[in-house]
PDB file of N, CA and C in Angstrom:
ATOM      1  N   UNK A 129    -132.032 185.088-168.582  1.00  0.00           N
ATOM      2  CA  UNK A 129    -132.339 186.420-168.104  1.00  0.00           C
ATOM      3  C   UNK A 129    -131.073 187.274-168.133  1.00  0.00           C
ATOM      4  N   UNK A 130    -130.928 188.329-168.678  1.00  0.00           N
ATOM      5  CA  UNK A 130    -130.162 189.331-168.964  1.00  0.00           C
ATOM      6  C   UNK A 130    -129.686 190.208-167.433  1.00  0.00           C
ATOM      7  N   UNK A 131    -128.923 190.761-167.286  1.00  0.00           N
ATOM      8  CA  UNK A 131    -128.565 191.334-165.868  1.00  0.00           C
ATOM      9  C   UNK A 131    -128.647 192.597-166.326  1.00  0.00           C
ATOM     10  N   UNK A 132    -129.425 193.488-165.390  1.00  0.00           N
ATOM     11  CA  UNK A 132    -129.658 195.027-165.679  1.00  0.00           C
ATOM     12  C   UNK A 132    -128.794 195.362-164.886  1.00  0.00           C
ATOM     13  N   UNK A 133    -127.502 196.813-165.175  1.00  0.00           N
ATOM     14  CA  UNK A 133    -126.473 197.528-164.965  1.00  0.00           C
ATOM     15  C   UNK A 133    -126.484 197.386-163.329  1.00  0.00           C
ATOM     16  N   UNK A 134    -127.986 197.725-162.629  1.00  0.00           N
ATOM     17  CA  UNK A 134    -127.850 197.879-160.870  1.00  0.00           C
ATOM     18  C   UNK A 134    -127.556 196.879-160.345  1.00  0.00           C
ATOM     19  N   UNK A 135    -127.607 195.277-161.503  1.00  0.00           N
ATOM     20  CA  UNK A 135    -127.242 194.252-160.775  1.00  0.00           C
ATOM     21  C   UNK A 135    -125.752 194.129-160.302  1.00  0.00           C
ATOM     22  N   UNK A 136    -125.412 194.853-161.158  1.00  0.00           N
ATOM     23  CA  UNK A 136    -123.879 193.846-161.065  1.00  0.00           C
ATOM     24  C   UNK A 136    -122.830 194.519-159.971  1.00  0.00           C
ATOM     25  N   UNK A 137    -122.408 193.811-159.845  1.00  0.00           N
ATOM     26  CA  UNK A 137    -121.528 194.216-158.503  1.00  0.00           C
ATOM     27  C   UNK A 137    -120.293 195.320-158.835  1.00  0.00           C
ATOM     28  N   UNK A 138    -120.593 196.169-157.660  1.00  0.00           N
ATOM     29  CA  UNK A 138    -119.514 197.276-158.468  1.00  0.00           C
ATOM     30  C   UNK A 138    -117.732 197.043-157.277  1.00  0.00           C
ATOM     31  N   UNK A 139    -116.773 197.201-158.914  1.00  0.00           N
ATOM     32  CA  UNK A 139    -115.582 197.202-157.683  1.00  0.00           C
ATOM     33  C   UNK A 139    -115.571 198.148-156.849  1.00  0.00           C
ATOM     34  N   UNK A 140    -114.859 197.872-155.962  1.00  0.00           N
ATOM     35  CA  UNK A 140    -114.705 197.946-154.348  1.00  0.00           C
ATOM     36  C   UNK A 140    -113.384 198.637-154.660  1.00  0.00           C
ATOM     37  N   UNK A 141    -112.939 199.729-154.696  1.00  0.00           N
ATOM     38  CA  UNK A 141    -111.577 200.595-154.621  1.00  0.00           C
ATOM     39  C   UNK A 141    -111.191 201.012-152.779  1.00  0.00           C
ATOM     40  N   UNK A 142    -110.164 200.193-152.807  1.00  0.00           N
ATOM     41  CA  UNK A 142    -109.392 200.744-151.018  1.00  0.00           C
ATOM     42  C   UNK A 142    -108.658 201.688-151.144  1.00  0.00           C
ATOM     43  N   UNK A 143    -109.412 202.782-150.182  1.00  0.00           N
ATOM     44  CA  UNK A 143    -108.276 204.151-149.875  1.00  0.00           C
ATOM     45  C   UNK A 143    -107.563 203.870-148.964  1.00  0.00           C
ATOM     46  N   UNK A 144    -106.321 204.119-149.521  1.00  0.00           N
ATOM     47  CA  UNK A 144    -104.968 204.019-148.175  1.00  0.00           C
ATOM     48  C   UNK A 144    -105.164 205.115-147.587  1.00  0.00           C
ATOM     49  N   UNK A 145    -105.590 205.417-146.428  1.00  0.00           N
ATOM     50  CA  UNK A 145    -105.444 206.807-145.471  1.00  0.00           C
ATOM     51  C   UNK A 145    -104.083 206.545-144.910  1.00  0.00           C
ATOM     52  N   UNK A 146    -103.756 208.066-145.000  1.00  0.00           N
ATOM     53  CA  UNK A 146    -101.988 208.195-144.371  1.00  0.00           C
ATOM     54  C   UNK A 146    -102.457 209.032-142.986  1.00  0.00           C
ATOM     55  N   UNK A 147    -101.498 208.715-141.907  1.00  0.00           N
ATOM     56  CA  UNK A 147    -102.118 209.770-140.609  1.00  0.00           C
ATOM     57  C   UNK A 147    -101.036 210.452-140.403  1.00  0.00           C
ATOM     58  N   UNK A 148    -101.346 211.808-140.530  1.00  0.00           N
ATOM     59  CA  UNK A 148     -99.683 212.522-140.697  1.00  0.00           C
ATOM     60  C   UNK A 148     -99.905 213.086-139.215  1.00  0.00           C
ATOM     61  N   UNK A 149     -98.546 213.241-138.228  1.00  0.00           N
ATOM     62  CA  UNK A 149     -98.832 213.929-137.403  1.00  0.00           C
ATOM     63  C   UNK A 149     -97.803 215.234-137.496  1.00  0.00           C
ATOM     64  N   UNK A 150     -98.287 216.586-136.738  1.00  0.00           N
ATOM     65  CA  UNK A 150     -97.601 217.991-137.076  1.00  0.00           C
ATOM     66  C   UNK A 150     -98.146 218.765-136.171  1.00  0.00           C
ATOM     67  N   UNK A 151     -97.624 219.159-135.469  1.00  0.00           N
ATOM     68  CA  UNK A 151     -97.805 220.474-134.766  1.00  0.00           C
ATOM     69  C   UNK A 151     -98.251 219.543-133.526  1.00  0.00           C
ATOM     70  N   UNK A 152     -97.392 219.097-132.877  1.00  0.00           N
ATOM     71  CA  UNK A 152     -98.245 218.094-131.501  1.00  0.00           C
ATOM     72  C   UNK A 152     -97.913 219.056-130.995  1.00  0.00           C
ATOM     73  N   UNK A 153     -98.558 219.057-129.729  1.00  0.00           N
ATOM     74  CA  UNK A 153     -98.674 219.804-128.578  1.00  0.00           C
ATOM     75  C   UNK A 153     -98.585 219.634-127.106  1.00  0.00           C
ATOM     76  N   UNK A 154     -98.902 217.983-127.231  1.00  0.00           N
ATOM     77  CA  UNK A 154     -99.008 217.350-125.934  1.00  0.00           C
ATOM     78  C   UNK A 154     -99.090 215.933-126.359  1.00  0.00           C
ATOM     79  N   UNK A 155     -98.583 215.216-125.452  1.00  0.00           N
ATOM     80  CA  UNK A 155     -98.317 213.439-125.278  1.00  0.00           C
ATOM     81  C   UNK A 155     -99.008 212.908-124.135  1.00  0.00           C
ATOM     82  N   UNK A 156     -99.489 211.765-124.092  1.00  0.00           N
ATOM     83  CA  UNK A 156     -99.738 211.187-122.254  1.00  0.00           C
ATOM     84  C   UNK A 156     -99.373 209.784-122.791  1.00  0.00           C
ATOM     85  N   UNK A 157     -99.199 208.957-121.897  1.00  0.00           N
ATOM     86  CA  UNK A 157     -99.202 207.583-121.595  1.00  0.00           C
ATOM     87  C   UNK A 157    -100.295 206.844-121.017  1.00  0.00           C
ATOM     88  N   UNK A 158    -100.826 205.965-121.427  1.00  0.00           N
ATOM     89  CA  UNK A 158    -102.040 205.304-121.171  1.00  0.00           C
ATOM     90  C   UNK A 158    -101.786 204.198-121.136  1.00  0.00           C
ATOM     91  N   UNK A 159    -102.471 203.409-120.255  1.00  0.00           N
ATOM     92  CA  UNK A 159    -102.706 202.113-120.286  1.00  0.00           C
ATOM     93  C   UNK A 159    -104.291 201.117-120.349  1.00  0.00           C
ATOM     94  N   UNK A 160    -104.519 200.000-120.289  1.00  0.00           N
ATOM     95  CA  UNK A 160    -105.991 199.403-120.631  1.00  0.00           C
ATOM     96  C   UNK A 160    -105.572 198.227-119.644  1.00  0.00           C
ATOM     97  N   UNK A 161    -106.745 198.757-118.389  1.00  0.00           N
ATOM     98  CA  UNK A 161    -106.843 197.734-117.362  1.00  0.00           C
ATOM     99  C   UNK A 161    -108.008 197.637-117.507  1.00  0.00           C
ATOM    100  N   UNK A 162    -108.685 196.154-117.337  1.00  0.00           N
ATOM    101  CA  UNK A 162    -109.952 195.718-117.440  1.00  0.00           C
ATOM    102  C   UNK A 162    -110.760 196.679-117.949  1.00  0.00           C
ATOM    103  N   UNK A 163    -110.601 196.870-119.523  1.00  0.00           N
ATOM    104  CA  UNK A 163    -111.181 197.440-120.310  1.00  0.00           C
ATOM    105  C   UNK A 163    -111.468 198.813-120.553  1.00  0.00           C
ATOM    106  N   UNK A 164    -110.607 199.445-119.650  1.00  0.00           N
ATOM    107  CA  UNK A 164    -110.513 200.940-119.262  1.00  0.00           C
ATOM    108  C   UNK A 164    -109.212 201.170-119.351  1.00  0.00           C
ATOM    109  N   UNK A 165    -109.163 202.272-120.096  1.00  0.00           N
ATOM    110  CA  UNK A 165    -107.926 203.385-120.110  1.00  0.00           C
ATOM    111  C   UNK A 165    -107.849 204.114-118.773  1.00  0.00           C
ATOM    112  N   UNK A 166    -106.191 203.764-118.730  1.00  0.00           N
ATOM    113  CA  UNK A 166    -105.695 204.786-117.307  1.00  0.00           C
ATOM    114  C   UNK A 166    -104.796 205.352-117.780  1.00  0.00           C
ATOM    115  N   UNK A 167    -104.722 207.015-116.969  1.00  0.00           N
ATOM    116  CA  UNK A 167    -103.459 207.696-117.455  1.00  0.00           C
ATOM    117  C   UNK A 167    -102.731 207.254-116.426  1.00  0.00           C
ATOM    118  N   UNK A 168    -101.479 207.000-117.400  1.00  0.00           N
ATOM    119  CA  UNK A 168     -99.878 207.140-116.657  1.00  0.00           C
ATOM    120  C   UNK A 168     -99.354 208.571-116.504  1.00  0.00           C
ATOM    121  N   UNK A 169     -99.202 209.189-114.908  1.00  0.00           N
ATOM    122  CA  UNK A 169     -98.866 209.943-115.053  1.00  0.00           C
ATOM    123  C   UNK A 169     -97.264 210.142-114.667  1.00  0.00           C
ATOM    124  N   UNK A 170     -96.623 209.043-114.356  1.00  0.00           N
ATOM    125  CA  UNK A 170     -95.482 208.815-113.970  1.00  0.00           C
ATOM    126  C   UNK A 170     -94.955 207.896-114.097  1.00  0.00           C
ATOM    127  N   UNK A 171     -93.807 207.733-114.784  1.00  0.00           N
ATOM    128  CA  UNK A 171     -92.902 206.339-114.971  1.00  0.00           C
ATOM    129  C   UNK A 171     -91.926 206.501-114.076  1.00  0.00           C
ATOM    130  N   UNK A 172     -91.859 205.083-113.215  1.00  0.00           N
ATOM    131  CA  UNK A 172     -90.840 204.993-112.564  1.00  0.00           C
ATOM    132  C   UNK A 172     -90.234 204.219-112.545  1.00  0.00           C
ATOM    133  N   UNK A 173     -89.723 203.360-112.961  1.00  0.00           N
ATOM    134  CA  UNK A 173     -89.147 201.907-113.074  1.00  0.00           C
ATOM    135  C   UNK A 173     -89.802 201.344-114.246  1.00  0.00           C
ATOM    136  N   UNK A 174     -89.827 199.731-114.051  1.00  0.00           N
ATOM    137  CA  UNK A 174     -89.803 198.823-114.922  1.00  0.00           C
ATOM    138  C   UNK A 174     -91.526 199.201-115.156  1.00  0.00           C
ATOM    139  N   UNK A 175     -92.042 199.411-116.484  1.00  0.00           N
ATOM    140  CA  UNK A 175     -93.713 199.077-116.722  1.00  0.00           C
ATOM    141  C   UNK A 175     -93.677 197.178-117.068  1.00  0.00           C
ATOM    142  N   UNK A 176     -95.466 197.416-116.727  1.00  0.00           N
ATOM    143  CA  UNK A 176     -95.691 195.850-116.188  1.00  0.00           C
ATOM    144  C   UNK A 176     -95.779 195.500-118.151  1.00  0.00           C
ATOM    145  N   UNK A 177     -94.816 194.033-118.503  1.00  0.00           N
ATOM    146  CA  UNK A 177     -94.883 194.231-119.916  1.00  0.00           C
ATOM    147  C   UNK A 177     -96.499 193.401-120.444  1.00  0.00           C
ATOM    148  N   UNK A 178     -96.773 192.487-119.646  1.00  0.00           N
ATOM    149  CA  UNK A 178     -98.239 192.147-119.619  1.00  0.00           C
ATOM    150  C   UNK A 178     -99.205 193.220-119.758  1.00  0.00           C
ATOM    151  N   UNK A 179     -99.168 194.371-119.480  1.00  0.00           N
ATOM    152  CA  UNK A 179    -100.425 195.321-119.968  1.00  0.00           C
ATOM    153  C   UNK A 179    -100.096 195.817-121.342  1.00  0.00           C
ATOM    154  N   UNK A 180    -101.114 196.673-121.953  1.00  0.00           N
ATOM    155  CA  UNK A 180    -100.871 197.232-123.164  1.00  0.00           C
ATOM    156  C   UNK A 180    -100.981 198.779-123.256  1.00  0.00           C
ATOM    157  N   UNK A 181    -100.314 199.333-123.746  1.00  0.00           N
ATOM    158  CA  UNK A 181     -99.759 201.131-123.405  1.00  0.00           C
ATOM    159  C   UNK A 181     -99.998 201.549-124.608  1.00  0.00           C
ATOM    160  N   UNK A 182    -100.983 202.867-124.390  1.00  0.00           N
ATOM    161  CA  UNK A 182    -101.176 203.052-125.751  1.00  0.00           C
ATOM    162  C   UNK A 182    -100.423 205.195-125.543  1.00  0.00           C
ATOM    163  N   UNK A 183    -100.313 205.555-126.721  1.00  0.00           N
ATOM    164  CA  UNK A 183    -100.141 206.786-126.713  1.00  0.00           C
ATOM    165  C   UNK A 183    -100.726 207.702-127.098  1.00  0.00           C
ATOM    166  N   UNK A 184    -101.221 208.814-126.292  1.00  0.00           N
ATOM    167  CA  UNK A 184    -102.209 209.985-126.503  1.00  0.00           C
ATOM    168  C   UNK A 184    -101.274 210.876-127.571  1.00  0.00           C
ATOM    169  N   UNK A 185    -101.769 211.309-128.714  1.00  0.00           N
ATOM    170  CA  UNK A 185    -100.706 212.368-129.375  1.00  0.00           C
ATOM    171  C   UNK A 185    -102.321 213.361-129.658  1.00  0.00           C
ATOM    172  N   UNK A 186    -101.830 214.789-128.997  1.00  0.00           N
ATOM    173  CA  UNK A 186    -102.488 215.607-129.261  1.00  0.00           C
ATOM    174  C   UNK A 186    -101.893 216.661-129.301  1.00  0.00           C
ATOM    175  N   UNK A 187    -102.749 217.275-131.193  1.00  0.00           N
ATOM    176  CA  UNK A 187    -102.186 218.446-131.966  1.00  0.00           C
ATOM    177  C   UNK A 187    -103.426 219.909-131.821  1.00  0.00           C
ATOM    178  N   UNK A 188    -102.575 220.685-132.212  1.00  0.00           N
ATOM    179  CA  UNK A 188    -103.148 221.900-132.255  1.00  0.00           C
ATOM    180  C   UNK A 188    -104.226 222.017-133.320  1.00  0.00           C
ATOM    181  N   UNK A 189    -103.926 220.922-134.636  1.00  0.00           N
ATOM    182  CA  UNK A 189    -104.629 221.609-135.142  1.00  0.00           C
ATOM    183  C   UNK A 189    -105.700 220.181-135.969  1.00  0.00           C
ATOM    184  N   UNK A 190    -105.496 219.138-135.170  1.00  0.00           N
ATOM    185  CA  UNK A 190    -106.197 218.082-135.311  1.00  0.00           C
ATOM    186  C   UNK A 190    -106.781 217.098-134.615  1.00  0.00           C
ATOM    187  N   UNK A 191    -107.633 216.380-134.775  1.00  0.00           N
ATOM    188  CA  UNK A 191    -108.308 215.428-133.511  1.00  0.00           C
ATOM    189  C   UNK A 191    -107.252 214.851-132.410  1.00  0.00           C
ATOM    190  N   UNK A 192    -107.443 214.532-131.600  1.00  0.00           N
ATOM    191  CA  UNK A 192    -106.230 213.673-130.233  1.00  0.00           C
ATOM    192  C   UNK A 192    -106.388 212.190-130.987  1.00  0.00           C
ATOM    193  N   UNK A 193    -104.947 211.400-131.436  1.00  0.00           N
ATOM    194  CA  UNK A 193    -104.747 209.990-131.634  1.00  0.00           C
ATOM    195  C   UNK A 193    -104.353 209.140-130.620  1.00  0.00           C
ATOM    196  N   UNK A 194    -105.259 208.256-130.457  1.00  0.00           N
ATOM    197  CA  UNK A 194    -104.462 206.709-129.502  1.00  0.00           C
ATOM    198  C   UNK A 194    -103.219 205.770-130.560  1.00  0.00           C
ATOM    199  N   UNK A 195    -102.317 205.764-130.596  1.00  0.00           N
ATOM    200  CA  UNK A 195    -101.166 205.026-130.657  1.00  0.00           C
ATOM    201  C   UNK A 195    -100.871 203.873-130.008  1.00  0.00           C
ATOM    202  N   UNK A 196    -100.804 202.369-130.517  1.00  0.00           N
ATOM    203  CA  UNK A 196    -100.582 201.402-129.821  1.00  0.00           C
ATOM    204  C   UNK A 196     -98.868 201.977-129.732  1.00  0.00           C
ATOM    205  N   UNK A 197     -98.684 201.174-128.357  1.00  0.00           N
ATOM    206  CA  UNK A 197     -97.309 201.684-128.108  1.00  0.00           C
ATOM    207  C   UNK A 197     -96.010 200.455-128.032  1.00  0.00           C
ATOM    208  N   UNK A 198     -95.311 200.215-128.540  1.00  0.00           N
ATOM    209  CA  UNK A 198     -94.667 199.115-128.966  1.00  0.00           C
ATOM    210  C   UNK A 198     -93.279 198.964-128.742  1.00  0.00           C
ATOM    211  N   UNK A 199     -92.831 200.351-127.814  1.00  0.00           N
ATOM    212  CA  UNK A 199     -91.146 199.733-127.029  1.00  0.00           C
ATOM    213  C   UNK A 199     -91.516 201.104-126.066  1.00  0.00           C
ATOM    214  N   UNK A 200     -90.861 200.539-125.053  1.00  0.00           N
ATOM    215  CA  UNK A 200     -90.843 201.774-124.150  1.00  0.00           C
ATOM    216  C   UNK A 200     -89.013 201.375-123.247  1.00  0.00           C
ATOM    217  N   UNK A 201     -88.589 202.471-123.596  1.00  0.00           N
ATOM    218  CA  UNK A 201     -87.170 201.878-122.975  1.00  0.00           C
ATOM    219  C   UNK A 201     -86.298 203.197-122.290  1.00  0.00           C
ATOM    220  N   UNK A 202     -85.608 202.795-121.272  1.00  0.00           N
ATOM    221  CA  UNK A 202     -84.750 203.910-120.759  1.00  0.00           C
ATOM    222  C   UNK A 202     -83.306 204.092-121.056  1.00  0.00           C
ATOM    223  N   UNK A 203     -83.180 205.500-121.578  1.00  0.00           N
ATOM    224  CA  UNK A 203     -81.658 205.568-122.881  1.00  0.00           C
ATOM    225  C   UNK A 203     -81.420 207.181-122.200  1.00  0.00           C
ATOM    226  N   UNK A 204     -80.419 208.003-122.620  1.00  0.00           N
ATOM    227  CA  UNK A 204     -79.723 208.669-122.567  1.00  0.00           C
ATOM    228  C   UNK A 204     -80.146 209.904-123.293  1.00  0.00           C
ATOM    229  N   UNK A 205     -80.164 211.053-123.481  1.00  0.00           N
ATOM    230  CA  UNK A 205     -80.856 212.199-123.993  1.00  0.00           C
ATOM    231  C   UNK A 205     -80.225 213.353-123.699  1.00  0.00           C
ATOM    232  N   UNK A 206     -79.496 214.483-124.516  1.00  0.00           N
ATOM    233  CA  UNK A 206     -78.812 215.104-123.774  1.00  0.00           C
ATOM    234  C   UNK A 206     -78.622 215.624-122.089  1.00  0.00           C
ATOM    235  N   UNK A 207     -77.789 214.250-122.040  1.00  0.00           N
ATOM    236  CA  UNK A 207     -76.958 213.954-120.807  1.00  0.00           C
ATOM    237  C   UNK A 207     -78.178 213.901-119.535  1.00  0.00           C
ATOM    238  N   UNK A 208     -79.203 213.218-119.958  1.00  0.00           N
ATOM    239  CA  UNK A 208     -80.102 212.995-119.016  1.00  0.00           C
ATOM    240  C   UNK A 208     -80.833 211.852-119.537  1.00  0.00           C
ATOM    241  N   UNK A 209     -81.350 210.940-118.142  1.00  0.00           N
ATOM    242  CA  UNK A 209     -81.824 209.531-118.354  1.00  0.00           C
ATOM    243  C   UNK A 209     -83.545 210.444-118.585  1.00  0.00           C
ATOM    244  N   UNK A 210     -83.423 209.455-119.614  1.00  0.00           N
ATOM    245  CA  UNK A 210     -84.699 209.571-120.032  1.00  0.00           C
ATOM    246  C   UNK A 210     -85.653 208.242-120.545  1.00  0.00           C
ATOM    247  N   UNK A 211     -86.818 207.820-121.094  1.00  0.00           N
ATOM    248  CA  UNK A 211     -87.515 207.277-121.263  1.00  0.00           C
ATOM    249  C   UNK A 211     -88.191 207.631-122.762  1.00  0.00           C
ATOM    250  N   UNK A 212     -87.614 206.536-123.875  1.00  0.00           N
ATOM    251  CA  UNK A 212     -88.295 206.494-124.753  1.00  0.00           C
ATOM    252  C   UNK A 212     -89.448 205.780-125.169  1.00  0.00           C
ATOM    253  N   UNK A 213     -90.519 206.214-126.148  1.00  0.00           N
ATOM    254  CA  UNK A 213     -91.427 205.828-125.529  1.00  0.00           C
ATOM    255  C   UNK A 213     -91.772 205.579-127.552  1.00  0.00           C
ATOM    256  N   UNK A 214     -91.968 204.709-127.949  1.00  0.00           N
ATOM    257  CA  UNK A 214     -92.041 204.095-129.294  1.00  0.00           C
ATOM    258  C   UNK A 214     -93.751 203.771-129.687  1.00  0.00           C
ATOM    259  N   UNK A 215     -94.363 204.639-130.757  1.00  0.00           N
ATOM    260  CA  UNK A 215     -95.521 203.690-131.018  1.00  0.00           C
ATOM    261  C   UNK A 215     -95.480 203.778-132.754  1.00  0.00           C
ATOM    262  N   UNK A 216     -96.429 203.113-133.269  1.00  0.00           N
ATOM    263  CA  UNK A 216     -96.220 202.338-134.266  1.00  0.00           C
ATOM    264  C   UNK A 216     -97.994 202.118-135.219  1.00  0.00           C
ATOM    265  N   UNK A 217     -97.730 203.095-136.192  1.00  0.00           N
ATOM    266  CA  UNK A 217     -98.909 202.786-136.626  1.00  0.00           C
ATOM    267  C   UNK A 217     -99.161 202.526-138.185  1.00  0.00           C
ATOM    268  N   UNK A 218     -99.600 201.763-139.220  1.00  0.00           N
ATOM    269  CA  UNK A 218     -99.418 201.685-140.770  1.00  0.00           C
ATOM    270  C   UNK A 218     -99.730 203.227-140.989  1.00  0.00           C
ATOM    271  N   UNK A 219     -99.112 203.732-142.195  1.00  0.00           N
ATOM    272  CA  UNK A 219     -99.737 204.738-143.051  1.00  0.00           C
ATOM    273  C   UNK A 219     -99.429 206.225-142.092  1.00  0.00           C
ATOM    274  N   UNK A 220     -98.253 205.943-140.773  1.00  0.00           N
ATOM    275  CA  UNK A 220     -98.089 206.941-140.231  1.00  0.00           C
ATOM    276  C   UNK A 220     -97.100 207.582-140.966  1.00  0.00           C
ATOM    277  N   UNK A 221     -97.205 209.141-141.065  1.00  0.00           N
ATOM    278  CA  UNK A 221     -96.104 209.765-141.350  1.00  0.00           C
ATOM    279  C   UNK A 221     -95.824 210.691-140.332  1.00  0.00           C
ATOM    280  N   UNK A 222     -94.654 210.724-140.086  1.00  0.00           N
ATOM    281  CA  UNK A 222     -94.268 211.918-138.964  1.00  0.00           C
ATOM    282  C   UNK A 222     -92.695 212.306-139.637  1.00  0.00           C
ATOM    283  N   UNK A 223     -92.964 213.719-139.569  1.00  0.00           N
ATOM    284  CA  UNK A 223     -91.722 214.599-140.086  1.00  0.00           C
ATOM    285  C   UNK A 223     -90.905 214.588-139.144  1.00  0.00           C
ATOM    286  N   UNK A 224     -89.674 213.973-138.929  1.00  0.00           N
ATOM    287  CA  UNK A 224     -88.583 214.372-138.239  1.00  0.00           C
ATOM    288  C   UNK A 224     -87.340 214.221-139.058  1.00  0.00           C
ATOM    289  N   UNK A 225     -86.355 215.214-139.440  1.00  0.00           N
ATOM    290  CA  UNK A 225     -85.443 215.389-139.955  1.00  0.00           C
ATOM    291  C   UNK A 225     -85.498 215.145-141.349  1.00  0.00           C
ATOM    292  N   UNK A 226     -86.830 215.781-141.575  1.00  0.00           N
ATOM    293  CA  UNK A 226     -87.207 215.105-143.373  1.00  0.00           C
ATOM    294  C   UNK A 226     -86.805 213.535-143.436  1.00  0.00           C
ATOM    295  N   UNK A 227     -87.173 213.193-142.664  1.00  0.00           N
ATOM    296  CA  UNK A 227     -87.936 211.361-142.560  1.00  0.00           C
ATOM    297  C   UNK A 227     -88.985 210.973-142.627  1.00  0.00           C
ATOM    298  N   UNK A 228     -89.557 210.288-143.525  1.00  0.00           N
ATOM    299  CA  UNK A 228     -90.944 209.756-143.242  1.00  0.00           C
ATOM    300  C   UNK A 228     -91.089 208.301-142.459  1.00  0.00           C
ATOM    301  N   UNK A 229     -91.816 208.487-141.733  1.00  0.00           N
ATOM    302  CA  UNK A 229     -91.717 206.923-140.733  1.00  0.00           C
ATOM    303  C   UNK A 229     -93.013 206.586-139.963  1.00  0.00           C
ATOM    304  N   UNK A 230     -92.985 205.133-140.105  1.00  0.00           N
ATOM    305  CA  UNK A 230     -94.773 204.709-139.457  1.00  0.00           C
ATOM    306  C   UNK A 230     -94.343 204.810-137.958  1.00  0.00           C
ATOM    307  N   UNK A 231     -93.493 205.022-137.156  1.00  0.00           N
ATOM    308  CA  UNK A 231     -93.412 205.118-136.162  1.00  0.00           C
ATOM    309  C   UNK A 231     -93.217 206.578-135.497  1.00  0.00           C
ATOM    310  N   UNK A 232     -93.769 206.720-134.371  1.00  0.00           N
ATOM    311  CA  UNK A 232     -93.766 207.936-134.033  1.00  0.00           C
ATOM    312  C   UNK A 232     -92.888 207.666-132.074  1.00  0.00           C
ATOM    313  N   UNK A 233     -92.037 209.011-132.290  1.00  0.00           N
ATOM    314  CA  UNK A 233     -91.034 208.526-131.039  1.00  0.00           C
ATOM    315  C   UNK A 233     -91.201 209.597-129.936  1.00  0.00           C
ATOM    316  N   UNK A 234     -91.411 209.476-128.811  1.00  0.00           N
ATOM    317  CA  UNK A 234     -91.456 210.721-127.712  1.00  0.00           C
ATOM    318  C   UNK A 234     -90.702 210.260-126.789  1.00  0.00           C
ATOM    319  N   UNK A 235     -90.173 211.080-126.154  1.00  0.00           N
ATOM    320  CA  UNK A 235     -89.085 211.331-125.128  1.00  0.00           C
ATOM    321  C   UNK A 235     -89.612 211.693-123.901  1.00  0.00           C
TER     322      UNK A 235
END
């Protein structure tokens, strides 16, 4: 038996989606306690490293992204302690200093 054209299996082409972010507007900190997102609305010390922190990035001129968040550390910033806050996603691009980078950094 001969195979008619609808049989045959057609390749499968993967689109790489890139997620560019531009024009943010606003950040939050989140966390996932028993299956629920909580906002962080204040860091004060050490975060618990057993939970998982994700990051709100919301733009002016595109949907709000969750960001798994993957260092959060306290460093120096003109001449003020501050809290960096690291997330990390494939196929991210974010413009800073004409850099392209899967990581995206807030202060």
């Amino acid at each position: 038996e001969s195979e008619r054209p609808k049989d045959k299996i057609k390749e499968e082409k993967q689109v790489d989606k890139k997620l560019e972010l531009r024009n943010v507007s606003n950040v939050e900190l989140y966390t996932v306690e028993n299956n629920k997102y909580r906002h962080i609305t204040a860091v004060d010390g050490a975060l618990d490293s057993s939970l998982k922190y994700f990051m709100k990035v919301k733009s002016e001129n595109f949907k709000d992204i969750m960001l798994p968040v993957t260092k959060i550390e306290s460093t120096t910033k003109n001449n003020k302690e501050v809290y960096k806050i690291v997330a990390h996603a494939e196929n991210l691009i974010q413009h800073e200093n004409n850099v392209i980078s899967n990581d995206y950094t807030y202060y």
